Coordinates of C-alpha atoms in Angstrom, one line a residue:
Chain A
M290 CA 129.6 139.8 103.0
D291 CA 129.7 142.9 105.1
G292 CA 128.4 141.9 108.7
A293 CA 126.7 145.3 109.3
S294 CA 124.8 145.3 106.0
T295 CA 123.6 141.7 106.5
K296 CA 122.3 142.6 109.9
G297 CA 120.5 145.6 108.4
V298 CA 118.9 143.5 105.6
L299 CA 117.9 140.8 108.1
S300 CA 116.3 143.3 110.5
H301 CA 114.6 145.0 107.6
L302 CA 113.2 141.6 106.5
S303 CA 111.9 140.7 110.0
L304 CA 110.2 144.1 110.2
L305 CA 108.5 143.5 106.9
E306 CA 107.5 140.0 108.2
V307 CA 105.9 141.5 111.3
Q308 CA 104.1 144.1 109.2
A309 CA 102.8 141.5 106.9
R310 CA 101.6 139.3 109.7
S311 CA 99.8 142.1 111.4
R312 CA 98.1 143.1 108.1
K313 CA 96.8 139.6 107.7
T314 CA 95.1 139.5 111.1
Q315 CA 94.2 143.0 112.0
P316 CA 92.6 144.8 109.0
Q317 CA 90.7 141.7 107.9
Q318 CA 88.9 141.4 111.2
P319 CA 86.6 144.4 110.9
S320 CA 85.6 143.3 107.4
R321 CA 85.0 139.8 108.6
V322 CA 82.7 141.1 111.3
K323 CA 81.0 143.2 108.7
E324 CA 80.6 140.2 106.5
L325 CA 79.1 138.1 109.3
K326 CA 76.8 140.9 110.4
A327 CA 75.4 141.2 106.9
K328 CA 74.9 137.4 106.7
A329 CA 73.1 137.4 110.0
E330 CA 70.8 140.2 108.9
A331 CA 70.0 138.4 105.7
L332 CA 69.1 135.3 107.6
M333 CA 67.0 137.2 110.0
T334 CA 65.1 138.7 107.1
Q335 CA 64.6 135.3 105.5
R336 CA 63.4 133.9 108.8
D337 CA 60.9 136.7 109.3
Q338 CA 59.7 136.4 105.8
L339 CA 59.2 132.6 106.2
K340 CA 57.3 133.2 109.5
A341 CA 55.0 135.7 107.8
E342 CA 54.3 133.3 105.0
I343 CA 53.6 130.5 107.4
E344 CA 51.2 132.7 109.4
T345 CA 49.4 133.8 106.3
H346 CA 49.2 130.2 105.1
K347 CA 47.6 129.2 108.4
S348 CA 45.0 132.0 108.1
L349 CA 44.3 131.0 104.5
Q350 CA 43.8 127.4 105.6
K351 CA 41.4 128.4 108.3
L352 CA 39.4 130.6 105.9
R353 CA 39.4 128.0 103.2
A354 CA 38.1 125.3 105.6
S355 CA 35.3 127.5 106.7
M356 CA 34.5 128.4 103.1
D357 CA 34.3 124.7 102.2
K358 CA 32.1 124.0 105.1
Q359 CA 29.8 126.9 104.2
R360 CA 29.4 125.6 100.6
T361 CA 28.7 122.1 101.7
H362 CA 26.1 123.0 104.3
E363 CA 24.9 126.1 102.6
E364 CA 25.4 128.1 105.7
E365 CA 25.3 131.9 105.9
E366 CA 28.6 133.6 105.4
E367 CA 30.4 133.7 108.8
E368 CA 31.1 137.1 110.3
M369 CA 34.9 137.3 110.2
A370 CA 36.4 139.3 113.1
E371 CA 37.9 142.3 111.4
D372 CA 41.1 141.8 113.2
S373 CA 43.4 142.4 110.3
D374 CA 43.7 145.1 107.8
N375 CA 44.3 142.4 105.3
S376 CA 41.2 140.3 106.0
Q377 CA 39.5 141.3 102.7
L378 CA 42.6 140.3 100.8
L379 CA 43.0 137.1 102.7
R380 CA 39.4 136.1 102.0
L381 CA 39.9 136.8 98.3
M382 CA 43.0 134.6 98.3
A383 CA 41.2 131.8 100.1
R384 CA 38.3 132.1 97.6
H385 CA 40.8 132.0 94.7
T386 CA 42.2 128.7 95.8
Q387 CA 38.8 127.3 96.4
L388 CA 37.6 128.2 92.9
K389 CA 40.8 126.8 91.4
D390 CA 40.3 123.5 93.2
L391 CA 36.7 123.3 92.2
L392 CA 37.5 124.0 88.5
H393 CA 40.3 121.4 88.7
A394 CA 37.8 118.9 90.1
H395 CA 35.3 119.5 87.3
D396 CA 38.1 118.7 84.9
I397 CA 39.2 115.6 86.7
I398 CA 35.7 114.1 86.9
G399 CA 35.5 114.2 83.2
G400 CA 33.5 117.4 82.7
Y401 CA 33.3 119.1 79.4
N402 CA 36.0 121.8 79.4
I403 CA 34.6 124.9 77.7
I404 CA 36.7 127.8 76.6
K405 CA 35.4 130.9 74.9
T406 CA 37.5 131.8 71.9
R407 CA 37.7 134.6 69.3
K408 CA 36.4 137.2 71.7
G409 CA 33.2 135.3 72.4
K410 CA 32.4 134.4 68.8
G411 CA 33.5 130.8 69.3
L412 CA 33.8 127.9 71.8
C413 CA 36.3 125.2 72.2
I414 CA 35.0 122.1 74.0
S415 CA 37.2 119.4 75.3
L416 CA 36.0 115.9 76.0
T417 CA 38.0 113.6 78.2
T418 CA 38.1 109.8 77.9
A419 CA 39.3 107.3 80.6
Y420 CA 39.1 103.6 81.3
N421 CA 39.9 101.6 84.4
G422 CA 41.4 104.6 86.1
V423 CA 43.7 105.6 83.3
Y424 CA 43.1 108.9 81.5
L425 CA 43.3 108.4 77.8
E426 CA 42.8 110.7 74.8
N427 CA 41.2 114.1 74.9
Y428 CA 39.0 115.2 71.9
N429 CA 38.1 118.7 70.9
L430 CA 35.3 120.4 69.2
E431 CA 35.5 124.0 67.9
M432 CA 32.2 125.7 67.5
D433 CA 30.9 128.9 66.0
L434 CA 28.3 130.7 68.1
K435 CA 26.9 132.9 65.4
P436 CA 24.6 132.9 63.5
T437 CA 23.7 129.5 65.0
L438 CA 25.7 127.1 67.1
R439 CA 27.6 124.8 64.8
I440 CA 30.7 122.7 64.7
S441 CA 33.5 124.3 62.7
R442 CA 36.4 121.9 63.5
D443 CA 37.1 118.8 65.4
N444 CA 39.6 116.0 65.9
I445 CA 37.0 113.3 66.4
P446 CA 37.9 110.1 64.6
P447 CA 35.9 109.7 61.3
F448 CA 34.3 106.5 62.4
I449 CA 32.5 108.2 65.3
P450 CA 29.2 109.5 63.8
L451 CA 29.6 113.1 64.9
K452 CA 27.5 114.5 62.1
S453 CA 24.5 112.3 62.7
L454 CA 24.8 112.8 66.5
A455 CA 24.7 116.5 66.0
E456 CA 21.7 116.2 63.7
Q457 CA 19.8 114.1 66.2
S458 CA 20.6 116.3 69.1
N459 CA 18.9 119.5 70.4
M460 CA 22.2 121.3 70.6
Q461 CA 20.8 124.8 69.9
T462 CA 18.9 124.7 73.1
D463 CA 20.8 122.1 75.1
I464 CA 24.3 121.3 74.1
R465 CA 24.5 118.3 76.4
T466 CA 22.1 116.5 74.0
L467 CA 25.1 116.4 71.7
L468 CA 27.9 116.1 74.2
D469 CA 26.5 113.3 76.3
P470 CA 26.0 110.8 73.4
L471 CA 29.3 111.9 71.9
S472 CA 31.2 111.3 75.1
Q473 CA 29.5 107.9 75.4
H474 CA 30.7 106.9 72.0
L475 CA 34.2 108.3 72.6
N476 CA 34.6 106.6 76.0
A477 CA 33.3 103.3 74.7
F478 CA 35.8 103.5 71.8
A479 CA 38.6 104.5 74.1
A480 CA 37.7 101.6 76.4
R481 CA 37.7 99.0 73.6
K482 CA 40.9 100.4 72.2
Q483 CA 42.6 100.1 75.6
Q484 CA 41.2 96.5 76.1
F485 CA 42.7 95.5 72.7
K486 CA 46.0 97.1 73.7
L487 CA 46.1 95.2 77.0
V488 CA 45.3 91.9 75.2
K489 CA 48.4 92.4 73.1
E490 CA 50.5 93.5 76.1
L491 CA 49.4 91.0 78.7
H492 CA 48.6 87.9 76.7
K493 CA 51.4 87.2 74.3
S494 CA 50.3 83.6 74.0
V495 CA 47.1 84.7 72.4
Q496 CA 47.4 85.8 68.8
V497 CA 45.5 88.8 67.5
M498 CA 44.4 87.9 64.0
E499 CA 42.2 90.9 63.2
S500 CA 40.9 94.1 64.6
N501 CA 39.7 97.4 63.0
A502 CA 40.1 101.1 63.6
L503 CA 36.8 101.5 65.4
C504 CA 37.7 98.5 67.6
S505 CA 34.4 97.0 66.9
L506 CA 35.8 93.6 65.9
L507 CA 38.5 91.5 67.4
V508 CA 39.5 88.1 66.2
L509 CA 41.8 86.1 68.4
M510 CA 43.5 82.7 68.1
F511 CA 43.7 80.6 71.3
T512 CA 45.7 77.5 71.8
V513 CA 44.1 74.8 73.9
P514 CA 46.7 73.2 76.2
R515 CA 47.5 69.5 76.0
E516 CA 45.9 68.9 72.6
K517 CA 47.4 72.1 71.2
T518 CA 44.2 72.7 69.2
A519 CA 43.6 76.1 67.8
V520 CA 40.4 78.0 68.5
L521 CA 39.5 81.0 66.5
C522 CA 37.4 83.5 68.6
S523 CA 35.5 86.4 67.0
L524 CA 34.3 89.2 69.2
E525 CA 31.8 91.6 67.6
Y526 CA 31.0 94.9 69.3
T527 CA 28.1 96.1 67.3
D528 CA 26.8 98.5 69.9
H529 CA 29.4 101.3 69.7
T530 CA 28.3 102.9 72.9
R531 CA 29.4 99.8 74.9
C532 CA 32.7 98.3 75.5
L533 CA 31.5 94.7 75.9
P534 CA 30.8 92.5 72.8
T535 CA 27.4 91.9 71.4
R536 CA 28.4 88.5 69.9
V537 CA 31.1 85.9 70.7
H538 CA 31.8 83.1 68.2
F539 CA 34.2 80.2 68.4
E540 CA 35.5 78.2 65.5
C541 CA 37.5 75.1 65.9
E542 CA 38.6 72.0 63.9
D543 CA 37.1 70.0 66.8
K544 CA 33.5 70.8 66.0
G545 CA 32.3 69.7 69.4
L546 CA 34.4 72.1 71.3
P547 CA 32.4 75.3 71.0
D548 CA 29.3 73.4 72.3
S549 CA 31.1 71.9 75.3
P550 CA 29.9 73.3 78.7
Q551 CA 33.3 74.7 79.3
W552 CA 33.4 76.8 76.2
K553 CA 29.8 77.8 76.6
K554 CA 30.9 79.2 79.9
N555 CA 33.8 81.0 78.2
G556 CA 31.4 82.4 75.7
S557 CA 29.3 84.0 78.5
L558 CA 32.4 85.2 80.3
L559 CA 33.6 87.0 77.2
M560 CA 30.2 88.6 76.8
E561 CA 30.2 89.9 80.4
T562 CA 33.8 90.7 81.2
P563 CA 36.3 93.0 79.4
V564 CA 38.3 90.7 77.1
H565 CA 41.8 91.3 78.7
K566 CA 40.3 90.2 82.1
A567 CA 38.3 87.3 80.6
L568 CA 41.5 85.9 79.2
I569 CA 43.2 85.9 82.6
T570 CA 40.3 83.7 83.9
M571 CA 40.4 81.4 80.9
K572 CA 44.1 80.9 81.4
K573 CA 43.6 80.2 85.1
M574 CA 40.9 77.6 84.3
G575 CA 43.4 75.9 82.0
D576 CA 41.2 76.4 78.9
I577 CA 43.8 78.3 77.0
V578 CA 47.5 78.6 76.9
Chain B
M275 CA 96.7 148.3 120.9
M276 CA 96.6 145.9 117.9
E277 CA 96.4 142.9 120.3
K278 CA 93.4 144.3 122.1
M279 CA 91.5 145.0 118.9
S280 CA 92.1 141.5 117.6
E281 CA 90.7 140.1 120.9
E282 CA 87.5 142.0 120.6
N283 CA 87.0 141.1 117.0
I284 CA 87.6 137.4 117.7
E285 CA 84.8 137.6 120.3
D286 CA 82.5 139.4 117.9
V287 CA 83.2 136.8 115.2
R288 CA 82.5 134.0 117.6
V289 CA 79.2 135.5 118.7
L290 CA 78.1 136.3 115.2
E291 CA 79.1 132.8 114.0
A292 CA 77.0 131.2 116.8
Q293 CA 74.1 133.5 115.9
I294 CA 74.3 132.6 112.3
E295 CA 74.3 128.9 113.1
N296 CA 71.1 129.3 115.1
L297 CA 69.4 131.4 112.4
Q298 CA 70.3 128.8 109.8
A299 CA 68.7 126.1 111.9
E300 CA 65.6 128.2 112.4
V301 CA 65.3 128.9 108.7
A302 CA 65.8 125.3 107.8
A303 CA 63.0 124.3 110.3
L304 CA 60.7 127.0 108.9
Q305 CA 61.3 125.8 105.4
R306 CA 60.5 122.3 106.3
Q307 CA 57.3 123.5 108.0
Q308 CA 56.4 125.4 104.9
Q309 CA 56.9 122.4 102.7
D310 CA 54.6 120.4 104.9
N311 CA 52.0 123.1 104.8
H312 CA 52.0 123.1 101.0
K313 CA 51.1 119.5 101.0
D314 CA 47.8 120.2 102.8
I315 CA 46.6 123.0 100.6
T316 CA 48.0 123.7 97.2
F317 CA 48.3 127.3 96.6
H318 CA 49.1 127.9 93.0
L319 CA 51.3 130.8 93.8
R320 CA 51.6 132.5 90.5
G321 CA 50.5 135.8 89.1
H322 CA 48.1 137.9 91.1
I323 CA 47.8 135.6 94.0
Q324 CA 51.6 135.7 94.4
D325 CA 51.4 139.4 94.4
A326 CA 48.8 139.3 97.1
M327 CA 50.8 136.9 99.2
S328 CA 53.9 139.2 98.9
Y329 CA 51.8 142.2 99.9
V330 CA 50.4 140.4 103.0
C331 CA 53.8 139.3 104.1
G332 CA 55.0 142.9 104.0
Q333 CA 57.1 142.6 100.9
K334 CA 55.4 145.3 99.0
Q335 CA 54.6 149.0 99.6
A336 CA 51.4 150.0 101.4
G337 CA 50.3 152.0 98.3
E338 CA 50.3 148.7 96.3
K339 CA 47.3 147.4 98.2
E340 CA 44.6 148.8 96.0
K341 CA 46.2 147.6 92.9
V342 CA 46.8 144.1 94.3
L343 CA 43.2 144.0 95.6
S344 CA 41.6 145.0 92.3
K345 CA 43.7 142.6 90.2
L346 CA 42.8 139.7 92.4
T347 CA 39.1 140.7 92.6
E348 CA 39.0 140.7 88.8
E349 CA 40.6 137.3 88.6
V350 CA 38.3 135.8 91.3
E351 CA 35.3 137.2 89.4
E352 CA 36.5 135.5 86.2
L353 CA 36.9 132.2 88.1
E354 CA 33.4 132.5 89.5
E355 CA 32.1 132.9 85.9
D356 CA 34.1 129.9 84.8
L357 CA 32.7 127.8 87.6
K358 CA 29.1 128.7 86.9
R359 CA 29.6 127.8 83.2
Q360 CA 31.3 124.5 84.1
T361 CA 28.5 123.6 86.6
Q362 CA 25.8 124.3 84.1
M363 CA 27.6 122.4 81.3
N364 CA 28.4 119.4 83.4
G365 CA 25.0 119.2 85.1
I366 CA 26.9 118.6 88.3
S367 CA 27.3 120.9 91.3
L368 CA 30.5 120.6 93.3
N369 CA 30.5 121.8 96.9
S370 CA 34.1 121.2 97.8
C371 CA 37.3 119.7 96.5
T372 CA 40.1 119.2 99.0
T373 CA 43.6 118.2 97.8
K374 CA 46.4 116.7 99.8
T375 CA 49.8 116.2 98.2
L376 CA 51.2 112.8 99.2
Q377 CA 54.2 112.8 97.0
S378 CA 55.8 115.4 94.8
S379 CA 59.0 114.8 92.9
G380 CA 60.3 116.2 89.6
R381 CA 58.5 113.7 87.5
Q382 CA 55.7 112.4 89.7
L383 CA 52.9 114.0 91.6
V384 CA 50.5 112.0 93.8
Q385 CA 47.5 113.6 95.4
Q386 CA 44.6 112.6 97.5
L387 CA 41.4 114.3 96.4
C388 CA 38.0 114.4 98.1
V389 CA 35.2 115.9 96.0
S390 CA 31.7 116.3 97.2
G391 CA 28.6 117.7 95.5
H392 CA 25.3 116.8 94.1
C393 CA 23.6 116.0 90.8
S394 CA 20.0 117.3 91.0
E395 CA 18.8 115.6 94.2
L396 CA 21.5 113.0 94.3
V397 CA 24.3 113.7 96.8
F398 CA 27.7 112.2 96.5
Q399 CA 31.2 112.2 97.9
V400 CA 34.2 110.7 96.1
E401 CA 37.6 110.1 97.4
F402 CA 40.5 108.9 95.3
Q403 CA 44.3 109.1 94.6
L404 CA 45.4 110.8 91.5
S405 CA 48.9 110.3 90.2
E406 CA 50.5 112.3 87.4
V407 CA 53.7 110.9 85.8
K408 CA 55.6 112.8 83.2
K409 CA 56.4 110.6 80.2
G410 CA 58.3 112.7 77.7
Q411 CA 56.1 115.4 76.3
R412 CA 52.9 114.0 77.8
S413 CA 51.9 113.2 81.3
E414 CA 49.9 110.1 82.3
R415 CA 47.2 110.5 84.8
T416 CA 45.9 107.5 86.8
I417 CA 43.3 107.0 89.5
S418 CA 43.6 104.5 92.3
D419 CA 41.8 103.8 95.5
L420 CA 38.4 105.1 94.5
N421 CA 35.8 105.3 97.1
V422 CA 32.2 106.5 96.4
V423 CA 29.7 107.4 99.0
M424 CA 26.1 108.0 98.2
D425 CA 22.9 107.6 100.1
T426 CA 21.7 104.6 98.3
S427 CA 18.8 103.8 100.6
D428 CA 16.3 104.3 97.8
L429 CA 18.7 103.5 94.9
Q430 CA 18.7 99.7 95.1
N431 CA 19.8 99.1 91.6
F432 CA 22.6 101.7 91.9
S433 CA 24.6 100.0 94.6
S434 CA 25.8 97.1 92.4
F435 CA 26.9 99.6 89.9
L436 CA 28.7 101.6 92.6
S437 CA 30.7 98.7 93.9
G438 CA 31.7 97.8 90.3
V439 CA 32.9 101.3 89.6
E440 CA 35.0 101.4 92.8
E441 CA 36.7 98.2 91.7
S442 CA 37.4 99.3 88.2
R443 CA 38.3 102.9 89.3
D444 CA 36.1 104.2 86.5
L445 CA 35.6 107.7 88.0
L446 CA 34.4 109.2 84.7
L447 CA 31.9 106.4 84.1
F448 CA 30.5 107.0 87.6
F449 CA 29.8 110.7 86.8
R450 CA 28.5 110.0 83.3
T451 CA 26.1 107.4 84.7
L452 CA 25.1 109.5 87.7
R453 CA 24.1 112.3 85.4
T454 CA 22.2 110.1 83.0
F455 CA 20.4 108.4 85.9
S456 CA 19.6 111.8 87.3
D457 CA 18.2 112.9 83.9
R458 CA 16.0 109.9 83.6
C459 CA 14.7 110.3 87.2
D460 CA 14.0 114.0 86.4
D461 CA 12.1 112.9 83.2
R462 CA 9.9 110.7 85.4
R463 CA 9.3 113.3 88.1
R464 CA 8.3 115.9 85.4
T465 CA 5.9 113.5 83.7
F466 CA 4.4 112.4 87.0
Q467 CA 4.0 116.0 88.2
H468 CA 2.5 117.1 84.9
F469 CA -0.2 114.4 85.0
Q470 CA -1.0 114.9 88.6
E471 CA -1.7 118.6 87.9
K472 CA -3.6 117.9 84.7
Y473 CA -5.8 115.0 86.1
P474 CA -5.9 115.6 89.9
S475 CA -9.0 113.5 90.5
V476 CA -7.6 110.4 88.8
V477 CA -3.8 110.6 89.4
S478 CA -2.1 110.3 92.7
L479 CA 1.5 110.0 93.8
P480 CA 1.5 108.1 97.1
G481 CA 5.2 108.2 97.4
G482 CA 5.7 111.7 96.3
C483 CA 6.8 113.0 92.9
R484 CA 10.2 111.5 93.1
S485 CA 9.0 108.0 93.7
A486 CA 8.6 105.3 91.1
V487 CA 4.9 104.8 91.4
M488 CA 1.9 106.7 90.1
T489 CA -1.6 105.4 90.9
L490 CA -4.6 105.9 88.7
N491 CA -8.2 105.3 89.7
H492 CA -11.6 106.7 89.1
P493 CA -13.0 108.3 92.2
E494 CA -16.3 106.4 91.7
L495 CA -14.5 103.1 91.5
P496 CA -12.2 103.1 94.5
G497 CA -11.6 99.3 94.4
C498 CA -10.0 99.4 90.9
V499 CA -6.5 100.8 90.8
L500 CA -4.0 100.9 88.1
F501 CA -0.3 101.4 89.0
V502 CA 2.2 102.9 86.6
H503 CA 5.5 101.6 87.9
W504 CA 8.4 103.6 86.3
S505 CA 11.8 102.4 87.5
V506 CA 15.2 103.6 86.3
E507 CA 17.6 100.7 86.2
V508 CA 21.4 100.9 86.2
S509 CA 23.4 97.9 85.0
R510 CA 26.8 97.1 86.3
E511 CA 28.1 98.4 83.1
G512 CA 26.6 101.7 83.7
R513 CA 23.7 101.5 81.2
V514 CA 20.7 103.5 82.4
T515 CA 17.3 102.0 81.3
P516 CA 13.9 103.3 82.2
K517 CA 11.4 100.5 82.6
I518 CA 7.7 101.3 82.7
E519 CA 5.1 98.8 83.6
L520 CA 1.3 98.9 84.2
L521 CA 0.0 96.9 87.1
T522 CA -3.6 96.4 87.8
K523 CA -5.4 95.8 91.1
I524 CA -8.9 94.9 90.2
P525 CA -11.3 92.9 92.5
E526 CA -12.3 89.4 91.5
K527 CA -15.9 90.4 91.2
A528 CA -15.1 93.1 88.7
L529 CA -12.9 90.7 86.7
Q530 CA -15.8 88.2 86.6
L531 CA -18.1 90.8 85.3
F532 CA -15.8 91.7 82.5
P533 CA -13.9 88.6 81.4
S534 CA -12.6 90.3 78.3
Q535 CA -8.9 90.6 77.7
A536 CA -9.1 94.4 77.9
V537 CA -9.0 94.3 81.6
S538 CA -6.9 91.3 82.4
G539 CA -4.5 91.9 79.6
A540 CA -3.9 95.5 80.4
A541 CA -0.3 95.1 81.4
E542 CA 0.7 93.6 78.1
A543 CA -1.4 95.9 76.1
F544 CA 0.4 98.8 77.8
Q545 CA 3.8 97.5 76.7
S546 CA 2.6 97.6 73.0
L547 CA 1.2 101.1 73.6
L548 CA 4.6 102.2 75.0
R549 CA 6.4 100.9 71.9
I550 CA 4.1 102.8 69.6
L551 CA 3.4 106.1 71.4
G552 CA 6.3 106.5 73.8
P553 CA 6.0 106.9 77.6
E554 CA 4.2 110.2 78.0
A555 CA 1.5 109.5 75.4
A556 CA 1.0 105.9 76.5
V557 CA 0.5 106.9 80.1
E558 CA -1.8 109.7 79.1
S559 CA -4.0 107.2 77.1
V560 CA -4.3 105.0 80.1
I561 CA -5.3 108.0 82.3
M562 CA -7.9 109.0 79.8
A563 CA -9.3 105.5 79.8
V564 CA -9.4 105.4 83.6
S565 CA -11.0 108.8 83.8
L566 CA -13.7 107.5 81.5
S567 CA -13.3 110.8 79.7
Q568 CA -15.4 111.6 76.7
D569 CA -12.5 113.3 74.8
T570 CA -10.1 111.0 73.2

């Protein structure tokens, strides 16, 4: 190759190299600074926003605490120092949270949840059931307000005597005369149902021979350890507002067993204790397998 | 010239990067603090209250204030109406409900609640843990650690029920029973007050109208007193049963003068009267008899 042209190409190449290198470092620096500045500003805005929210939160907490105290001790409304242009808004916000919490509490403690429907022409009432700390089914009543208060729809199980409870009640003047007995029936039913479910889950050695939809009858088969005798136990729950049996009956090939002091005690136990708990005791005492 | 520029920029970059690191740490700390705050008070930051929060934190225009204020006022008024309706419907007045979030993950929420209020004259405070676990479509709610505080100094038969209910965590049973108990006590108070007003010379309430005892005696026979003892019993199961008894305090001399069953068998006779006439009418007949009234 020609020496002179090689030199020219090489020097041209090295010039291009220097230019490329300087392009990489120099023009990108201003835009990197711009980028970082933007990021820093965004973070500052975020920080200031968070600080403002935390301050507001603190004020709301203070307001809420004083509002709660006021309600409990029925004190006069405290004169708030009008230090902030936003004090009216903050009071409203604190009041909002207080009301929401109180309404939530009414729901949690099993209150009758009432919603107006159809632009005030109807009501929807919700009844909660629970047993042993576990919330169970909710049941609903839909009612017409005009011309008189009456039930239009419901999802109450058919074996709960809704119609007769409504007839016996004073619901036109005081709807609680319907809702209280209804809730009693529903909660007792839910409790019995839950007890039967727990018997099946916790006591696999006890056979469930029979039960019904209303959970007013439970027939169990026990096995006595050692002799391996079978004892048929019938639990009748004739008072549907209660979740304890009204009658306990044992049947066994060994005719003397039901009259033995041990089994008389078991009979009382089953009358006074929810069945799934009574069975735990009976197992501990060694009376059943 | 290019060398000098790159030096300055490297300095700027270093300073900015340090500043950013500090800001990031600050923001992280503030976010943690905010999370902790949210555990102490649950602000359901949706809708109008979210708008209000944004306004207060300077995120919205000054002109928006009126709009935010009026929307929030409207919502608060609706909530006040709801609360009034719930209070009347449930027969229970709640003074406060404080919630503290103990644990909050995607599927589980555990809160500590403290609810205080009163049912007629009966004041209560309940504290419990509420957990909500999402199971598919539904969520399962459970209560644990239930603690009930009531002034049971004159509610002897209530305390055994209360300890049972704490053990079984039957929060709803507590409130149903409380309300029924309160209703029966109110029945008693109304009846006692009614009779005291109607027959002031014969009826007196030595323990006040909320007590369980009403005494009957004719002013001309101070030694002969009849007591109507009306107790409201609560079983461990939560069954509320009013029990009304008639007790007599009649001096021996009087009993000797009138050996007939009418006087000494008054208590039993009253029970039959109760079964036939019901509490108010039965008590009224006794009052009429004591007042030696001509109208029957």
